[in-house]
Amino acid sequence: YEIPKRDWSSDVCSSDLHADGSFAGLMLATLDMTYFENFYAGFSIGEKGVITLVSGNALVLARRPFVEANVGRDLSTGAIFKDYLPQSPEGAVWGYSIQDGLYKLAAYRRTDAYWLVVWVALEENDILVAWRAETLRTGIFTGVALGIIALLGFFLTRQIGLRLRAEAVAAEGAASYRLLADTSTDMIFRLDRTFKRRYVSPASREILGYEPEELLGINPVSQIHPEDVERVTTVFRTVATGQDNASVVNRVRHRDGHWVWVEVSFRPIRDPRTGEPVEIFGSMRDISRRKKVEEALAQAEERARAHAELMEDAIEALPDGFVVYNADTRKAMTNRRFREFYAPNPVNRDPKERKSTRL
């Protein structure tokens, strides 16, 4: 072996020197290079990766993959020995290998205990193959995820569009309903399941003398005439249990204290999913004027009936016979005295009696 010139003072112990400081001797150890080949075979460096063990004077000692021609090759002109080792005992550098000409990433290190340099060089494609595979997997996963997100986004956008259109239609319907309720002469209202008002239209001012807000949260039964409470409550409960339509006529107290006759119609508002009644929709109409007309007609009929009975009694009490003929000369009415005079003749019988016994 050729011993290169170098400063040994930092590498040998004092026991290597004589007492006067002169050189005492040199110890040499040798290793079989197949040891390094077997040792390096356990590392994963790809198909074109290289592990190289180089002596301090840049001669190749061992290499994986093993190429006999490269053993003893001088690498002093390479970038690692020429440019990088003088600056740092370890590092990494990209470059073209002077042994096989491939572009590689080389990580080198000079050992402290021995006069050796070792580096591992991995070919660019071997380094990137794992990254590319991972990138491919990530790309596929990302693509699938983006596809799912895009699909979900499409359906979400579609659902949002449908919901917005439904809300627009509902808002338009609500506006139309509110306009109808606000302009109707009937008082429109909604009751919850406990029969408390949740909405009252402005017609409440004309019918009951209250602002709509004053009637909210109030059970209408509290304003109903005591004689009508049981009947109205029964109708409420019937509609709340699912009957489609119902109506009732009752009296409601006006704000100034008098009673107002009203006709009220009810129908349930159902949950669209379950079909169960959740509210009661109602309309109230003031029928006080109609009620007065009906009462006047009833009184007139009663008076007419009383007058007719009084006239019949007066005719029956006459001492003379009395008969009334209708337009076709038939007897329409006779009194008792007339029937006594002409009783033997069947034609003179009481017209009412004849009518009831006609076959």
Coordinates of C-alpha atoms in Angstrom, one line a residue:
Y1 CA 0.0 0.0 0.0
E2 CA 1.2 3.5 -0.7
I3 CA 0.9 5.7 2.3
P4 CA -0.1 9.2 1.3
K5 CA 1.3 12.3 2.8
R6 CA -0.9 13.8 5.5
D7 CA -0.8 15.2 9.0
W8 CA -1.0 12.2 11.3
S9 CA -0.6 14.2 14.5
S10 CA -4.3 14.5 14.9
D11 CA -5.1 10.9 14.1
V12 CA -2.6 8.9 16.3
C13 CA -2.4 8.5 20.0
S14 CA 0.7 9.5 22.1
S15 CA 1.4 5.9 22.5
D16 CA 2.3 5.8 18.8
L17 CA 5.2 8.1 19.4
H18 CA 8.4 7.8 21.3
A19 CA 9.1 9.9 24.4
D20 CA 11.1 12.2 22.3
G21 CA 8.2 12.6 19.8
S22 CA 9.6 10.5 17.0
F23 CA 7.4 8.1 15.0
A24 CA 7.2 4.7 16.8
G25 CA 5.3 2.6 14.3
L26 CA 2.2 1.9 12.2
M27 CA -0.6 -0.7 12.8
L28 CA -2.3 -2.0 9.7
A29 CA -5.6 -4.0 9.6
T30 CA -7.3 -5.5 6.5
L31 CA -10.9 -6.4 5.8
D32 CA -12.4 -8.6 3.0
M33 CA -14.3 -6.4 0.6
T34 CA -17.1 -9.0 0.3
Y35 CA -18.0 -7.9 3.9
F36 CA -19.0 -4.5 2.6
E37 CA -20.7 -6.0 -0.4
N38 CA -22.9 -8.2 1.8
F39 CA -23.5 -5.4 4.3
Y40 CA -24.5 -2.9 1.6
A41 CA -26.9 -5.5 0.0
G42 CA -29.3 -5.0 2.9
F43 CA -30.1 -1.4 1.9
S44 CA -32.9 -0.4 -0.5
I45 CA -31.4 2.1 -3.0
G46 CA -33.4 1.4 -6.1
E47 CA -32.4 -0.2 -9.4
K48 CA -29.8 2.4 -10.3
G49 CA -28.6 3.5 -6.8
V50 CA -25.0 3.3 -5.7
I51 CA -23.2 2.9 -2.4
T52 CA -19.5 3.7 -2.6
L53 CA -16.8 3.3 0.0
V54 CA -13.8 5.5 -0.9
S55 CA -10.4 5.9 0.9
G56 CA -9.2 9.2 2.0
N57 CA -7.1 9.6 -1.1
A58 CA -10.2 9.1 -3.4
L59 CA -9.7 5.5 -4.3
V60 CA -12.7 3.2 -4.6
L61 CA -12.6 0.4 -2.0
A62 CA -16.1 -1.1 -2.2
R63 CA -19.2 -0.5 -4.3
R64 CA -22.7 -1.6 -4.7
P65 CA -23.5 -2.8 -7.3
F66 CA -20.2 -4.5 -7.4
V67 CA -18.2 -3.7 -10.6
E68 CA -14.7 -5.1 -10.4
A69 CA -13.3 -2.5 -12.8
N70 CA -14.3 0.3 -10.5
V71 CA -12.4 -1.0 -7.5
G72 CA -9.3 1.1 -7.1
R73 CA -10.6 3.8 -9.4
D74 CA -9.5 7.4 -8.6
L75 CA -12.4 9.7 -7.9
S76 CA -10.3 12.7 -6.9
T77 CA -11.5 14.7 -9.9
G78 CA -15.2 14.2 -9.0
A79 CA -17.2 17.0 -7.5
I80 CA -17.4 15.5 -4.0
F81 CA -13.7 15.3 -3.5
K82 CA -12.9 18.4 -5.5
D83 CA -15.6 20.8 -4.4
Y84 CA -17.7 19.6 -1.5
L85 CA -15.4 17.7 1.0
P86 CA -13.0 20.6 1.3
Q87 CA -16.0 22.8 2.5
S88 CA -17.9 20.2 4.7
P89 CA -17.3 16.7 5.9
E90 CA -20.9 15.8 5.0
G91 CA -23.6 16.9 2.8
A92 CA -25.8 16.2 -0.3
V93 CA -25.6 17.2 -3.9
W94 CA -27.3 16.7 -7.2
G95 CA -25.1 15.8 -10.1
Y96 CA -24.0 13.4 -12.8
S97 CA -22.1 10.4 -11.7
I98 CA -18.6 10.0 -13.2
Q99 CA -19.0 6.3 -12.9
D100 CA -22.2 5.7 -14.9
G101 CA -23.2 9.2 -16.1
L102 CA -26.7 9.2 -14.5
Y103 CA -28.2 12.2 -12.7
K104 CA -28.3 11.4 -9.1
L105 CA -28.7 12.8 -5.6
A106 CA -25.6 11.9 -3.6
A107 CA -25.3 12.1 0.2
Y108 CA -21.7 11.9 1.4
R109 CA -19.9 11.8 4.7
R110 CA -16.3 11.6 5.8
T111 CA -15.8 9.4 8.9
D112 CA -14.1 10.8 11.9
A113 CA -12.6 7.6 13.2
Y114 CA -11.3 6.2 9.9
W115 CA -9.7 7.7 6.8
L116 CA -12.7 6.8 4.7
V117 CA -15.5 8.6 2.7
V118 CA -18.8 6.9 2.0
W119 CA -21.7 8.2 -0.1
V120 CA -25.0 6.9 -1.3
A121 CA -26.2 8.1 -4.7
L122 CA -29.9 7.5 -5.7
E123 CA -30.9 7.9 -9.3
E124 CA -33.5 10.6 -9.9
N125 CA -36.3 8.3 -11.2
D126 CA -35.7 5.9 -8.3
I127 CA -36.2 8.8 -5.9
L128 CA -39.3 10.1 -7.6
V129 CA -40.9 6.7 -8.2
A130 CA -42.3 6.6 -4.7
W131 CA -43.3 10.2 -4.8
R132 CA -44.9 9.7 -8.2
A133 CA -46.8 6.6 -6.9
E134 CA -47.9 8.6 -3.8
T135 CA -48.8 11.5 -6.0
L136 CA -50.8 9.2 -8.3
R137 CA -52.6 7.7 -5.4
T138 CA -53.2 11.2 -3.9
G139 CA -54.3 12.4 -7.3
I140 CA -56.8 9.6 -7.8
F141 CA -58.1 10.1 -4.2
T142 CA -58.3 13.8 -4.8
G143 CA -60.0 13.3 -8.1
V144 CA -62.6 10.9 -6.6
A145 CA -63.1 13.3 -3.7
L146 CA -63.5 16.2 -6.1
G147 CA -66.0 14.2 -8.1
I148 CA -68.0 13.3 -5.0
I149 CA -67.8 16.9 -3.8
A150 CA -68.8 18.2 -7.3
L151 CA -71.7 15.7 -7.4
L152 CA -72.8 16.7 -3.9
G153 CA -72.4 20.3 -4.9
F154 CA -74.6 19.7 -7.9
F155 CA -77.3 18.1 -5.8
L156 CA -76.9 20.6 -3.1
T157 CA -77.2 23.5 -5.6
R158 CA -80.2 21.8 -7.1
Q159 CA -81.8 21.3 -3.8
I160 CA -81.1 24.9 -2.8
G161 CA -82.6 26.1 -6.1
L162 CA -85.7 24.0 -5.5
R163 CA -85.9 25.3 -2.0
L164 CA -85.5 28.9 -3.1
R165 CA -88.2 28.4 -5.7
A166 CA -90.4 26.7 -3.2
E167 CA -89.7 29.5 -0.7
A168 CA -90.5 32.1 -3.4
V169 CA -93.7 30.3 -4.2
A170 CA -94.6 30.0 -0.6
A171 CA -93.7 33.7 0.0
E172 CA -95.9 34.7 -2.9
G173 CA -98.7 32.5 -1.6
A174 CA -98.2 33.9 1.9
A175 CA -98.3 37.4 0.5
S176 CA -101.5 36.6 -1.5
Y177 CA -103.0 35.0 1.5
R178 CA -102.1 38.0 3.7
L179 CA -103.5 40.4 1.1
L180 CA -106.7 38.4 1.0
A181 CA -106.9 38.1 4.8
D182 CA -106.1 41.8 5.2
T183 CA -108.8 42.9 2.8
S184 CA -111.5 40.4 3.6
T185 CA -114.5 41.6 5.6
D186 CA -114.5 38.2 7.4
M187 CA -112.1 37.8 10.3
I188 CA -109.5 35.2 9.4
F189 CA -107.7 33.5 12.3
R190 CA -105.5 30.5 13.1
L191 CA -105.6 28.5 16.4
D192 CA -102.9 26.2 17.8
R193 CA -103.8 22.8 19.3
T194 CA -104.6 24.5 22.6
F195 CA -107.1 26.8 20.8
K196 CA -105.1 30.0 21.3
R197 CA -105.0 32.5 18.5
R198 CA -101.8 32.6 16.5
Y199 CA -103.0 35.0 13.7
V200 CA -105.9 37.4 13.5
S201 CA -106.7 39.5 10.4
P202 CA -107.5 43.2 10.5
A203 CA -111.3 42.5 10.2
S204 CA -111.3 42.0 13.9
R205 CA -111.5 45.8 14.2
E206 CA -114.9 45.9 12.5
I207 CA -116.4 42.7 14.0
L208 CA -115.1 42.7 17.6
G209 CA -113.6 46.2 18.0
Y210 CA -110.1 44.8 18.8
E211 CA -106.8 45.3 17.1
P212 CA -105.5 42.0 15.8
E213 CA -102.5 42.1 18.1
E214 CA -104.8 42.3 21.2
L215 CA -106.4 39.0 20.3
L216 CA -103.2 37.0 19.8
G217 CA -102.5 34.3 22.4
I218 CA -106.1 34.3 23.7
N219 CA -108.5 31.4 23.7
P220 CA -111.6 32.6 21.9
V221 CA -113.8 30.6 24.2
S222 CA -113.2 33.2 26.9
Q223 CA -115.1 35.7 24.7
I224 CA -118.0 33.5 23.8
H225 CA -121.5 33.8 25.3
P226 CA -121.9 31.3 28.3
E227 CA -124.9 29.6 26.6
D228 CA -122.8 28.9 23.5
V229 CA -119.5 27.8 25.1
E230 CA -120.1 24.1 25.3
R231 CA -121.4 23.9 21.7
V232 CA -118.4 25.9 20.3
T233 CA -115.9 23.9 22.4
T234 CA -117.3 20.6 21.0
V235 CA -116.8 21.9 17.4
F236 CA -113.2 22.9 18.3
R237 CA -112.4 19.5 19.5
T238 CA -114.0 17.8 16.6
V239 CA -111.8 19.8 14.1
A240 CA -108.7 19.3 16.2
T241 CA -109.2 15.5 16.0
G242 CA -109.2 15.6 12.2
Q243 CA -112.7 16.5 10.9
D244 CA -112.2 18.4 7.6
N245 CA -114.8 21.1 8.0
A246 CA -117.2 22.4 10.6
S247 CA -119.2 25.5 11.4
V248 CA -121.1 27.0 14.3
V249 CA -123.2 30.1 15.0
N250 CA -122.7 31.7 18.3
R251 CA -122.4 35.0 20.2
V252 CA -119.1 36.8 20.9
R253 CA -118.6 39.7 23.2
H254 CA -117.7 43.0 21.5
R255 CA -115.1 45.3 23.0
D256 CA -117.8 47.7 24.1
G257 CA -119.7 44.9 25.9
H258 CA -122.5 44.0 23.6
W259 CA -122.9 40.5 22.0
V260 CA -122.3 40.0 18.3
W261 CA -123.8 37.1 16.4
V262 CA -121.2 35.4 14.3
E263 CA -121.0 32.5 11.9
V264 CA -117.6 30.7 12.2
S265 CA -116.2 28.1 9.8
F266 CA -113.2 25.8 10.7
R267 CA -110.9 23.4 8.9
P268 CA -107.7 21.7 10.2
I269 CA -104.2 22.6 8.9
R270 CA -102.3 19.3 8.6
D271 CA -98.6 18.4 8.8
P272 CA -97.6 17.6 5.2
R273 CA -95.5 14.7 6.4
T274 CA -97.7 13.0 9.0
G275 CA -101.1 14.3 8.0
E276 CA -101.9 15.1 11.6
P277 CA -103.7 18.3 12.4
V278 CA -101.3 20.9 13.8
E279 CA -103.5 24.1 13.6
I280 CA -107.0 25.2 13.0
F281 CA -107.9 27.7 10.3
G282 CA -111.0 29.7 10.8
S283 CA -113.1 32.5 9.4
M284 CA -115.6 34.6 11.3
R285 CA -118.5 36.5 9.7
D286 CA -120.7 39.0 11.5
I287 CA -124.3 37.9 11.0
S288 CA -125.9 40.2 13.5
R289 CA -128.0 42.0 10.8
R290 CA -129.1 38.6 9.4
K291 CA -130.0 37.4 12.9
K292 CA -132.1 40.5 13.5
V293 CA -134.0 39.9 10.2
E294 CA -134.5 36.3 11.1
E295 CA -135.8 37.3 14.5
A296 CA -138.1 39.9 12.9
L297 CA -139.5 37.3 10.5
A298 CA -140.0 34.9 13.3
Q299 CA -141.8 37.5 15.3
A300 CA -144.0 38.5 12.3
E301 CA -144.8 34.8 11.6
E302 CA -145.7 34.4 15.3
R303 CA -147.9 37.5 15.2
A304 CA -149.6 36.3 11.9
R305 CA -150.2 32.9 13.4
A306 CA -151.7 34.5 16.5
H307 CA -153.9 36.8 14.4
A308 CA -155.1 33.8 12.3
E309 CA -156.0 31.9 15.4
L310 CA -157.8 34.9 16.9
M311 CA -159.8 35.3 13.6
E312 CA -160.7 31.6 13.6
D313 CA -161.8 31.8 17.2
A314 CA -163.9 34.9 16.4
I315 CA -165.5 33.2 13.3
E316 CA -166.3 30.1 15.3
A317 CA -168.0 32.3 18.0
L318 CA -170.4 34.0 15.5
P319 CA -174.1 33.1 16.2
D320 CA -174.7 32.9 12.5
G321 CA -173.3 30.5 10.0
F322 CA -170.1 31.6 8.2
V323 CA -168.5 30.3 5.0
V324 CA -165.7 31.5 2.8
Y325 CA -165.3 30.2 -0.8
N326 CA -162.1 30.2 -2.7
A327 CA -161.6 31.1 -6.4
D328 CA -163.1 27.8 -7.8
T329 CA -166.2 28.2 -5.6
R330 CA -165.1 25.6 -3.1
K331 CA -165.6 26.2 0.6
A332 CA -162.2 27.2 2.2
M333 CA -163.5 27.9 5.7
T334 CA -166.7 27.4 7.7
N335 CA -167.7 28.0 11.3
R336 CA -169.4 25.7 13.7
R337 CA -172.9 27.3 13.3
F338 CA -172.8 26.9 9.5
R339 CA -171.9 23.2 9.8
E340 CA -174.7 22.7 12.3
F341 CA -177.2 24.2 9.8
Y342 CA -176.1 22.0 6.9
A343 CA -174.7 19.0 8.7
P344 CA -177.0 16.5 6.9
N345 CA -175.4 17.4 3.6
P346 CA -171.8 15.8 3.3
V347 CA -170.8 18.7 1.0
N348 CA -171.2 21.1 3.9
R349 CA -168.7 19.3 6.1
D350 CA -165.7 21.3 7.3
P351 CA -163.2 21.7 4.4
K352 CA -160.3 20.8 6.6
E353 CA -162.0 17.6 7.7
R354 CA -162.8 16.6 4.1
K355 CA -159.2 17.2 3.1
S356 CA -157.9 15.0 5.8
T357 CA -160.2 12.2 5.0
R358 CA -160.0 12.2 1.2
L359 CA -159.0 8.9 -0.3

